[in-house]
Amino acid sequence: VTAALVLIVLVVLTLIFNFIIADDYSLYFDGNQDWISLGEISGHTAGSFTVEAWIKSSNESDGYIFTKGGSTHFQFEFNQGKVHAQIYNGGWFTLQSSTILTPNEWHHIAAVYDQPNQTLTLFANGIMLESVNYTGGILAGNSSNSNIGSYYDPWAGGYSTFNGYISSFHFTNAVSYGSDYTVPENFNVTNSSIIHFDFNEGSGSTVNDDSGRENNGTITAASWSTDTPNFTELIYGCID
């Protein structure tokens, strides 16, 4: 009985250890042509959406977190340390927060388009930063140029690739946040999810989509890291 109990304890401890280390990775983008290519994104419908990520920027310079090509372009980025979103639908629509996020610290950031209420809203660390009326939407049509960490064309001149770490990413056809919120340690994957990366691979050139839609990504130049958010030290609701 004692040997069996010891064996059970060892198995449980092994499972816990494997679970812990499985989530202990991020990808580092050095700001010089590092990105994740997503290609054609399956499952995106015209209408409401949320794009969110846990990021740690290395500086306050510009850099793209996510870009979606297609009938309308969507860009979610850092602009001088500020959360920034742009939509192209016959013309550019831009929304930028006035809050500068501290570099070299982990932050949860999100952009939400609420089609029924016709609003585009930016969030960081559980706080609504900016919200404006927007009626244009994002069409469902895709191109082969949708990326994480770079402009939809990573080789285009004058566009900055992200410099810093990304530990998780989520793109969904749902409105995930409408006001100040409790910062999520893990993103809620539902039937509306389009892409979900938790970067638990830790090696290789492929990141696997956990949404069930198989929108897997191909890594170019970005490197694996064990620098990840320490949720026991993060103070939720704090911009700094």
PDB file of C-alpha atoms in Angstrom:
ATOM      1  CA  VAL A   1       0.000   0.000   0.000  1.00  0.00           C
ATOM      2  CA  THR A   2       2.835   2.383   0.872  1.00  0.00           C
ATOM      3  CA  ALA A   3       4.627   1.735  -2.427  1.00  0.00           C
ATOM      4  CA  ALA A   4       1.403   2.267  -4.353  1.00  0.00           C
ATOM      5  CA  LEU A   5       0.771   5.531  -2.529  1.00  0.00           C
ATOM      6  CA  VAL A   6       4.284   6.732  -3.261  1.00  0.00           C
ATOM      7  CA  LEU A   7       3.797   5.867  -6.937  1.00  0.00           C
ATOM      8  CA  ILE A   8       0.526   7.811  -7.082  1.00  0.00           C
ATOM      9  CA  VAL A   9       2.154  10.827  -5.453  1.00  0.00           C
ATOM     10  CA  LEU A  10       5.029  10.698  -7.931  1.00  0.00           C
ATOM     11  CA  VAL A  11       2.633  10.502 -10.875  1.00  0.00           C
ATOM     12  CA  VAL A  12       0.602  13.460  -9.592  1.00  0.00           C
ATOM     13  CA  LEU A  13       3.743  15.525  -8.977  1.00  0.00           C
ATOM     14  CA  THR A  14       4.996  14.692 -12.474  1.00  0.00           C
ATOM     15  CA  LEU A  15       1.697  15.806 -14.027  1.00  0.00           C
ATOM     16  CA  ILE A  16       1.750  19.049 -12.037  1.00  0.00           C
ATOM     17  CA  PHE A  17       5.371  19.708 -13.023  1.00  0.00           C
ATOM     18  CA  ASN A  18       4.639  19.043 -16.690  1.00  0.00           C
ATOM     19  CA  PHE A  19       1.623  21.333 -16.555  1.00  0.00           C
ATOM     20  CA  ILE A  20       3.674  24.113 -14.997  1.00  0.00           C
ATOM     21  CA  ILE A  21       6.562  23.963 -17.463  1.00  0.00           C
ATOM     22  CA  ALA A  22       4.167  23.557 -20.424  1.00  0.00           C
ATOM     23  CA  ASP A  23       2.970  27.134 -19.895  1.00  0.00           C
ATOM     24  CA  ASP A  24       6.388  28.555 -19.092  1.00  0.00           C
ATOM     25  CA  TYR A  25       7.348  29.867 -22.526  1.00  0.00           C
ATOM     26  CA  SER A  26       7.032  32.976 -24.614  1.00  0.00           C
ATOM     27  CA  LEU A  27       8.392  34.120 -27.956  1.00  0.00           C
ATOM     28  CA  TYR A  28      10.943  36.904 -28.180  1.00  0.00           C
ATOM     29  CA  PHE A  29      10.844  39.275 -31.174  1.00  0.00           C
ATOM     30  CA  ASP A  30      14.009  41.335 -31.555  1.00  0.00           C
ATOM     31  CA  GLY A  31      12.417  44.071 -33.690  1.00  0.00           C
ATOM     32  CA  ASN A  32      14.339  43.080 -36.802  1.00  0.00           C
ATOM     33  CA  GLN A  33      12.113  41.028 -39.137  1.00  0.00           C
ATOM     34  CA  ASP A  34      10.821  38.545 -36.542  1.00  0.00           C
ATOM     35  CA  TRP A  35       7.222  37.427 -36.934  1.00  0.00           C
ATOM     36  CA  ILE A  36       4.672  34.596 -36.930  1.00  0.00           C
ATOM     37  CA  SER A  37       2.978  34.001 -40.268  1.00  0.00           C
ATOM     38  CA  LEU A  38      -0.702  33.028 -39.990  1.00  0.00           C
ATOM     39  CA  GLY A  39      -1.595  32.823 -43.670  1.00  0.00           C
ATOM     40  CA  GLU A  40      -5.318  32.480 -44.413  1.00  0.00           C
ATOM     41  CA  ILE A  41      -7.248  32.772 -41.131  1.00  0.00           C
ATOM     42  CA  SER A  42     -10.109  30.297 -40.867  1.00  0.00           C
ATOM     43  CA  GLY A  43     -13.238  31.138 -38.882  1.00  0.00           C
ATOM     44  CA  HIS A  44     -13.204  34.938 -38.928  1.00  0.00           C
ATOM     45  CA  THR A  45     -16.657  36.396 -39.580  1.00  0.00           C
ATOM     46  CA  ALA A  46     -17.608  39.993 -40.262  1.00  0.00           C
ATOM     47  CA  GLY A  47     -18.776  41.589 -37.026  1.00  0.00           C
ATOM     48  CA  SER A  48     -17.645  41.907 -33.429  1.00  0.00           C
ATOM     49  CA  PHE A  49     -14.180  40.749 -32.396  1.00  0.00           C
ATOM     50  CA  THR A  50     -11.601  40.859 -29.614  1.00  0.00           C
ATOM     51  CA  VAL A  51      -7.846  40.585 -30.084  1.00  0.00           C
ATOM     52  CA  GLU A  52      -5.770  40.311 -26.906  1.00  0.00           C
ATOM     53  CA  ALA A  53      -2.288  39.339 -25.802  1.00  0.00           C
ATOM     54  CA  TRP A  54       0.126  39.231 -22.899  1.00  0.00           C
ATOM     55  CA  ILE A  55       3.127  41.267 -24.001  1.00  0.00           C
ATOM     56  CA  LYS A  56       6.361  42.686 -22.618  1.00  0.00           C
ATOM     57  CA  SER A  57       7.899  45.382 -24.800  1.00  0.00           C
ATOM     58  CA  SER A  58      11.631  45.996 -24.712  1.00  0.00           C
ATOM     59  CA  ASN A  59      11.222  49.713 -25.345  1.00  0.00           C
ATOM     60  CA  GLU A  60       8.625  52.351 -26.205  1.00  0.00           C
ATOM     61  CA  SER A  61       9.250  52.222 -29.956  1.00  0.00           C
ATOM     62  CA  ASP A  62       6.637  51.271 -32.534  1.00  0.00           C
ATOM     63  CA  GLY A  63       5.842  47.644 -33.260  1.00  0.00           C
ATOM     64  CA  TYR A  64       3.000  45.482 -34.534  1.00  0.00           C
ATOM     65  CA  ILE A  65       1.381  42.913 -32.260  1.00  0.00           C
ATOM     66  CA  PHE A  66      -1.099  41.589 -34.846  1.00  0.00           C
ATOM     67  CA  THR A  67      -2.030  42.507 -38.400  1.00  0.00           C
ATOM     68  CA  LYS A  68      -4.796  40.992 -40.488  1.00  0.00           C
ATOM     69  CA  GLY A  69      -4.733  41.451 -44.236  1.00  0.00           C
ATOM     70  CA  GLY A  70      -7.708  41.045 -46.542  1.00  0.00           C
ATOM     71  CA  SER A  71     -10.681  43.090 -47.695  1.00  0.00           C
ATOM     72  CA  THR A  72     -10.086  45.295 -44.674  1.00  0.00           C
ATOM     73  CA  HIS A  73      -6.739  45.572 -42.895  1.00  0.00           C
ATOM     74  CA  PHE A  74      -6.646  45.528 -39.099  1.00  0.00           C
ATOM     75  CA  GLN A  75      -3.548  46.508 -37.135  1.00  0.00           C
ATOM     76  CA  PHE A  76      -3.046  46.109 -33.378  1.00  0.00           C
ATOM     77  CA  GLU A  77       0.220  47.634 -32.293  1.00  0.00           C
ATOM     78  CA  PHE A  78       2.439  49.597 -29.934  1.00  0.00           C
ATOM     79  CA  ASN A  79       3.067  53.203 -30.917  1.00  0.00           C
ATOM     80  CA  GLN A  80       5.634  54.900 -28.650  1.00  0.00           C
ATOM     81  CA  GLY A  81       4.521  52.689 -25.774  1.00  0.00           C
ATOM     82  CA  LYS A  82       0.796  53.296 -26.340  1.00  0.00           C
ATOM     83  CA  VAL A  83      -1.821  50.739 -27.357  1.00  0.00           C
ATOM     84  CA  HIS A  84      -2.862  51.523 -30.914  1.00  0.00           C
ATOM     85  CA  ALA A  85      -5.408  50.101 -33.373  1.00  0.00           C
ATOM     86  CA  GLN A  86      -5.973  50.890 -37.036  1.00  0.00           C
ATOM     87  CA  ILE A  87      -8.623  49.667 -39.458  1.00  0.00           C
ATOM     88  CA  TYR A  88      -8.497  50.172 -43.207  1.00  0.00           C
ATOM     89  CA  ASN A  89     -11.898  49.932 -44.894  1.00  0.00           C
ATOM     90  CA  GLY A  90     -11.745  52.313 -47.822  1.00  0.00           C
ATOM     91  CA  GLY A  91      -9.769  54.702 -45.585  1.00  0.00           C
ATOM     92  CA  TRP A  92      -7.810  54.542 -42.360  1.00  0.00           C
ATOM     93  CA  PHE A  93      -9.528  54.712 -38.971  1.00  0.00           C
ATOM     94  CA  THR A  94      -7.130  55.097 -36.022  1.00  0.00           C
ATOM     95  CA  LEU A  95      -7.568  54.814 -32.264  1.00  0.00           C
ATOM     96  CA  GLN A  96      -4.674  55.311 -29.848  1.00  0.00           C
ATOM     97  CA  SER A  97      -4.563  55.465 -26.065  1.00  0.00           C
ATOM     98  CA  SER A  98      -2.861  58.311 -24.247  1.00  0.00           C
ATOM     99  CA  THR A  99      -1.400  55.990 -21.590  1.00  0.00           C
ATOM    100  CA  ILE A 100       2.212  54.861 -21.965  1.00  0.00           C
ATOM    101  CA  LEU A 101       2.753  51.308 -20.722  1.00  0.00           C
ATOM    102  CA  THR A 102       5.969  50.741 -18.804  1.00  0.00           C
ATOM    103  CA  PRO A 103       8.513  48.842 -20.946  1.00  0.00           C
ATOM    104  CA  ASN A 104      10.157  45.662 -19.664  1.00  0.00           C
ATOM    105  CA  GLU A 105       7.041  44.753 -17.696  1.00  0.00           C
ATOM    106  CA  TRP A 106       4.272  42.320 -18.610  1.00  0.00           C
ATOM    107  CA  HIS A 107       0.950  43.815 -19.702  1.00  0.00           C
ATOM    108  CA  HIS A 108      -2.376  42.424 -20.846  1.00  0.00           C
ATOM    109  CA  ILE A 109      -3.661  44.466 -23.794  1.00  0.00           C
ATOM    110  CA  ALA A 110      -6.824  44.139 -25.870  1.00  0.00           C
ATOM    111  CA  ALA A 111      -8.768  45.775 -28.683  1.00  0.00           C
ATOM    112  CA  VAL A 112     -12.512  45.136 -28.919  1.00  0.00           C
ATOM    113  CA  TYR A 113     -14.919  45.950 -31.727  1.00  0.00           C
ATOM    114  CA  ASP A 114     -18.541  45.753 -30.576  1.00  0.00           C
ATOM    115  CA  GLN A 115     -20.619  45.750 -33.748  1.00  0.00           C
ATOM    116  CA  PRO A 116     -24.103  46.032 -32.145  1.00  0.00           C
ATOM    117  CA  ASN A 117     -22.980  49.093 -30.178  1.00  0.00           C
ATOM    118  CA  GLN A 118     -20.656  50.296 -32.961  1.00  0.00           C
ATOM    119  CA  THR A 119     -17.694  50.939 -30.685  1.00  0.00           C
ATOM    120  CA  LEU A 120     -13.969  50.265 -30.909  1.00  0.00           C
ATOM    121  CA  THR A 121     -12.275  50.111 -27.499  1.00  0.00           C
ATOM    122  CA  LEU A 122      -8.722  49.698 -26.218  1.00  0.00           C
ATOM    123  CA  PHE A 123      -7.851  48.060 -22.877  1.00  0.00           C
ATOM    124  CA  ALA A 124      -4.735  47.433 -20.806  1.00  0.00           C
ATOM    125  CA  ASN A 125      -4.301  45.628 -17.500  1.00  0.00           C
ATOM    126  CA  GLY A 126      -8.021  45.506 -16.719  1.00  0.00           C
ATOM    127  CA  ILE A 127      -8.731  49.160 -17.520  1.00  0.00           C
ATOM    128  CA  MET A 128     -10.611  50.696 -20.439  1.00  0.00           C
ATOM    129  CA  LEU A 129      -8.219  53.187 -22.058  1.00  0.00           C
ATOM    130  CA  GLU A 130     -10.138  54.655 -24.974  1.00  0.00           C
ATOM    131  CA  SER A 131     -13.481  54.025 -26.691  1.00  0.00           C
ATOM    132  CA  VAL A 132     -14.956  55.635 -29.818  1.00  0.00           C
ATOM    133  CA  ASN A 133     -17.812  55.078 -32.229  1.00  0.00           C
ATOM    134  CA  TYR A 134     -16.860  53.049 -35.292  1.00  0.00           C
ATOM    135  CA  THR A 135     -19.341  51.799 -37.887  1.00  0.00           C
ATOM    136  CA  GLY A 136     -17.105  50.385 -40.625  1.00  0.00           C
ATOM    137  CA  GLY A 137     -16.459  46.908 -39.237  1.00  0.00           C
ATOM    138  CA  ILE A 138     -13.938  44.395 -40.519  1.00  0.00           C
ATOM    139  CA  LEU A 139     -14.939  42.201 -43.428  1.00  0.00           C
ATOM    140  CA  ALA A 140     -14.378  38.456 -43.230  1.00  0.00           C
ATOM    141  CA  GLY A 141     -12.284  38.247 -46.397  1.00  0.00           C
ATOM    142  CA  ASN A 142      -8.689  37.125 -45.842  1.00  0.00           C
ATOM    143  CA  SER A 143      -5.363  37.479 -47.559  1.00  0.00           C
ATOM    144  CA  SER A 144      -2.338  35.275 -47.108  1.00  0.00           C
ATOM    145  CA  ASN A 145      -0.664  38.058 -45.114  1.00  0.00           C
ATOM    146  CA  SER A 146      -1.837  37.983 -41.512  1.00  0.00           C
ATOM    147  CA  ASN A 147       0.925  38.031 -38.920  1.00  0.00           C
ATOM    148  CA  ILE A 148       1.827  38.335 -35.270  1.00  0.00           C
ATOM    149  CA  GLY A 149       4.778  40.609 -34.549  1.00  0.00           C
ATOM    150  CA  SER A 150       4.864  42.450 -37.861  1.00  0.00           C
ATOM    151  CA  TYR A 151       2.965  44.437 -40.491  1.00  0.00           C
ATOM    152  CA  TYR A 152       0.877  42.266 -42.815  1.00  0.00           C
ATOM    153  CA  ASP A 153       3.763  42.603 -45.271  1.00  0.00           C
ATOM    154  CA  PRO A 154       6.814  42.052 -43.021  1.00  0.00           C
ATOM    155  CA  TRP A 155       9.223  43.186 -45.728  1.00  0.00           C
ATOM    156  CA  ALA A 156       7.498  46.500 -46.444  1.00  0.00           C
ATOM    157  CA  GLY A 157       9.744  49.455 -45.788  1.00  0.00           C
ATOM    158  CA  GLY A 158       8.956  51.867 -42.970  1.00  0.00           C
ATOM    159  CA  TYR A 159       6.977  49.402 -40.833  1.00  0.00           C
ATOM    160  CA  SER A 160       8.254  48.185 -37.467  1.00  0.00           C
ATOM    161  CA  THR A 161       8.301  44.624 -36.242  1.00  0.00           C
ATOM    162  CA  PHE A 162       7.608  44.186 -32.530  1.00  0.00           C
ATOM    163  CA  ASN A 163      10.514  44.279 -30.079  1.00  0.00           C
ATOM    164  CA  GLY A 164       9.696  42.271 -26.972  1.00  0.00           C
ATOM    165  CA  TYR A 165       7.972  39.136 -25.679  1.00  0.00           C
ATOM    166  CA  ILE A 166       4.524  37.658 -26.314  1.00  0.00           C
ATOM    167  CA  SER A 167       3.430  34.853 -23.991  1.00  0.00           C
ATOM    168  CA  SER A 168      -0.146  34.292 -25.205  1.00  0.00           C
ATOM    169  CA  PHE A 169      -2.479  35.529 -27.933  1.00  0.00           C
ATOM    170  CA  HIS A 170      -6.221  35.262 -28.572  1.00  0.00           C
ATOM    171  CA  PHE A 171      -8.428  36.393 -31.489  1.00  0.00           C
ATOM    172  CA  THR A 172     -12.177  35.778 -31.220  1.00  0.00           C
ATOM    173  CA  ASN A 173     -15.453  36.713 -32.912  1.00  0.00           C
ATOM    174  CA  ALA A 174     -16.849  37.815 -29.536  1.00  0.00           C
ATOM    175  CA  VAL A 175     -16.854  40.911 -27.337  1.00  0.00           C
ATOM    176  CA  SER A 176     -14.704  39.783 -24.411  1.00  0.00           C
ATOM    177  CA  TYR A 177     -14.620  43.085 -22.492  1.00  0.00           C
ATOM    178  CA  GLY A 178     -17.020  46.018 -22.297  1.00  0.00           C
ATOM    179  CA  SER A 179     -15.684  47.845 -19.254  1.00  0.00           C
ATOM    180  CA  ASP A 180     -12.955  47.492 -16.621  1.00  0.00           C
ATOM    181  CA  TYR A 181     -12.325  43.804 -15.962  1.00  0.00           C
ATOM    182  CA  THR A 182     -10.291  41.286 -14.000  1.00  0.00           C
ATOM    183  CA  VAL A 183      -7.124  40.565 -15.955  1.00  0.00           C
ATOM    184  CA  PRO A 184      -7.184  36.951 -17.211  1.00  0.00           C
ATOM    185  CA  GLU A 185      -4.247  34.678 -16.548  1.00  0.00           C
ATOM    186  CA  ASN A 186      -5.572  32.365 -19.272  1.00  0.00           C
ATOM    187  CA  PHE A 187      -7.779  33.350 -22.179  1.00  0.00           C
ATOM    188  CA  ASN A 188     -11.274  31.876 -22.375  1.00  0.00           C
ATOM    189  CA  VAL A 189     -11.395  29.689 -25.486  1.00  0.00           C
ATOM    190  CA  THR A 190     -14.965  29.264 -26.776  1.00  0.00           C
ATOM    191  CA  ASN A 191     -16.740  28.360 -30.022  1.00  0.00           C
ATOM    192  CA  SER A 192     -16.191  31.978 -31.070  1.00  0.00           C
ATOM    193  CA  SER A 193     -12.403  31.735 -30.787  1.00  0.00           C
ATOM    194  CA  ILE A 194     -10.493  32.071 -34.051  1.00  0.00           C
ATOM    195  CA  ILE A 195      -6.891  31.759 -32.847  1.00  0.00           C
ATOM    196  CA  HIS A 196      -5.471  30.883 -29.455  1.00  0.00           C
ATOM    197  CA  PHE A 197      -1.737  30.556 -28.843  1.00  0.00           C
ATOM    198  CA  ASP A 198      -0.291  29.882 -25.405  1.00  0.00           C
ATOM    199  CA  PHE A 199       3.194  29.201 -26.829  1.00  0.00           C
ATOM    200  CA  ASN A 200       3.661  26.083 -24.701  1.00  0.00           C
ATOM    201  CA  GLU A 201       5.646  24.315 -27.438  1.00  0.00           C
ATOM    202  CA  GLY A 202       8.930  25.766 -26.209  1.00  0.00           C
ATOM    203  CA  SER A 203      10.824  24.752 -29.357  1.00  0.00           C
ATOM    204  CA  GLY A 204      10.457  24.396 -33.095  1.00  0.00           C
ATOM    205  CA  SER A 205       9.159  26.719 -35.804  1.00  0.00           C
ATOM    206  CA  THR A 206       5.408  26.095 -35.406  1.00  0.00           C
ATOM    207  CA  VAL A 207       2.930  27.448 -32.859  1.00  0.00           C
ATOM    208  CA  ASN A 208      -0.233  25.381 -32.551  1.00  0.00           C
ATOM    209  CA  ASP A 209      -3.669  26.950 -32.502  1.00  0.00           C
ATOM    210  CA  ASP A 210      -5.691  25.688 -29.525  1.00  0.00           C
ATOM    211  CA  SER A 211      -8.988  27.124 -30.792  1.00  0.00           C
ATOM    212  CA  GLY A 212      -9.742  24.003 -32.834  1.00  0.00           C
ATOM    213  CA  ARG A 213      -9.651  25.908 -36.150  1.00  0.00           C
ATOM    214  CA  GLU A 214      -6.066  24.897 -36.971  1.00  0.00           C
ATOM    215  CA  ASN A 215      -4.878  28.441 -37.597  1.00  0.00           C
ATOM    216  CA  ASN A 216      -1.336  27.370 -36.785  1.00  0.00           C
ATOM    217  CA  GLY A 217       1.512  29.854 -37.126  1.00  0.00           C
ATOM    218  CA  THR A 218       4.965  29.599 -38.672  1.00  0.00           C
ATOM    219  CA  ILE A 219       7.781  31.347 -36.807  1.00  0.00           C
ATOM    220  CA  THR A 220      10.346  33.426 -38.664  1.00  0.00           C
ATOM    221  CA  ALA A 221      13.439  34.399 -36.612  1.00  0.00           C
ATOM    222  CA  ALA A 222      11.608  34.866 -33.268  1.00  0.00           C
ATOM    223  CA  SER A 223      13.191  32.833 -30.469  1.00  0.00           C
ATOM    224  CA  TRP A 224      11.758  30.837 -27.579  1.00  0.00           C
ATOM    225  CA  SER A 225      12.132  32.229 -24.066  1.00  0.00           C
ATOM    226  CA  THR A 226      11.221  31.290 -20.499  1.00  0.00           C
ATOM    227  CA  ASP A 227      10.444  34.938 -19.669  1.00  0.00           C
ATOM    228  CA  THR A 228       6.701  34.819 -18.859  1.00  0.00           C
ATOM    229  CA  PRO A 229       4.254  36.736 -16.633  1.00  0.00           C
ATOM    230  CA  ASN A 230       4.537  36.038 -12.921  1.00  0.00           C
ATOM    231  CA  PHE A 231       0.874  36.309 -11.973  1.00  0.00           C
ATOM    232  CA  THR A 232       1.585  36.159  -8.244  1.00  0.00           C
ATOM    233  CA  GLU A 233       3.491  39.447  -8.549  1.00  0.00           C
ATOM    234  CA  LEU A 234       1.248  41.300 -10.999  1.00  0.00           C
ATOM    235  CA  ILE A 235      -1.136  43.832  -9.499  1.00  0.00           C
ATOM    236  CA  TYR A 236      -4.374  43.664 -11.461  1.00  0.00           C
ATOM    237  CA  GLY A 237      -5.908  46.901 -12.530  1.00  0.00           C
ATOM    238  CA  CYS A 238      -2.584  48.769 -12.437  1.00  0.00           C
ATOM    239  CA  ILE A 239      -1.354  50.462 -15.601  1.00  0.00           C
ATOM    240  CA  ASP A 240       2.177  50.915 -14.278  1.00  0.00           C
TER     241      ASP A 240
END
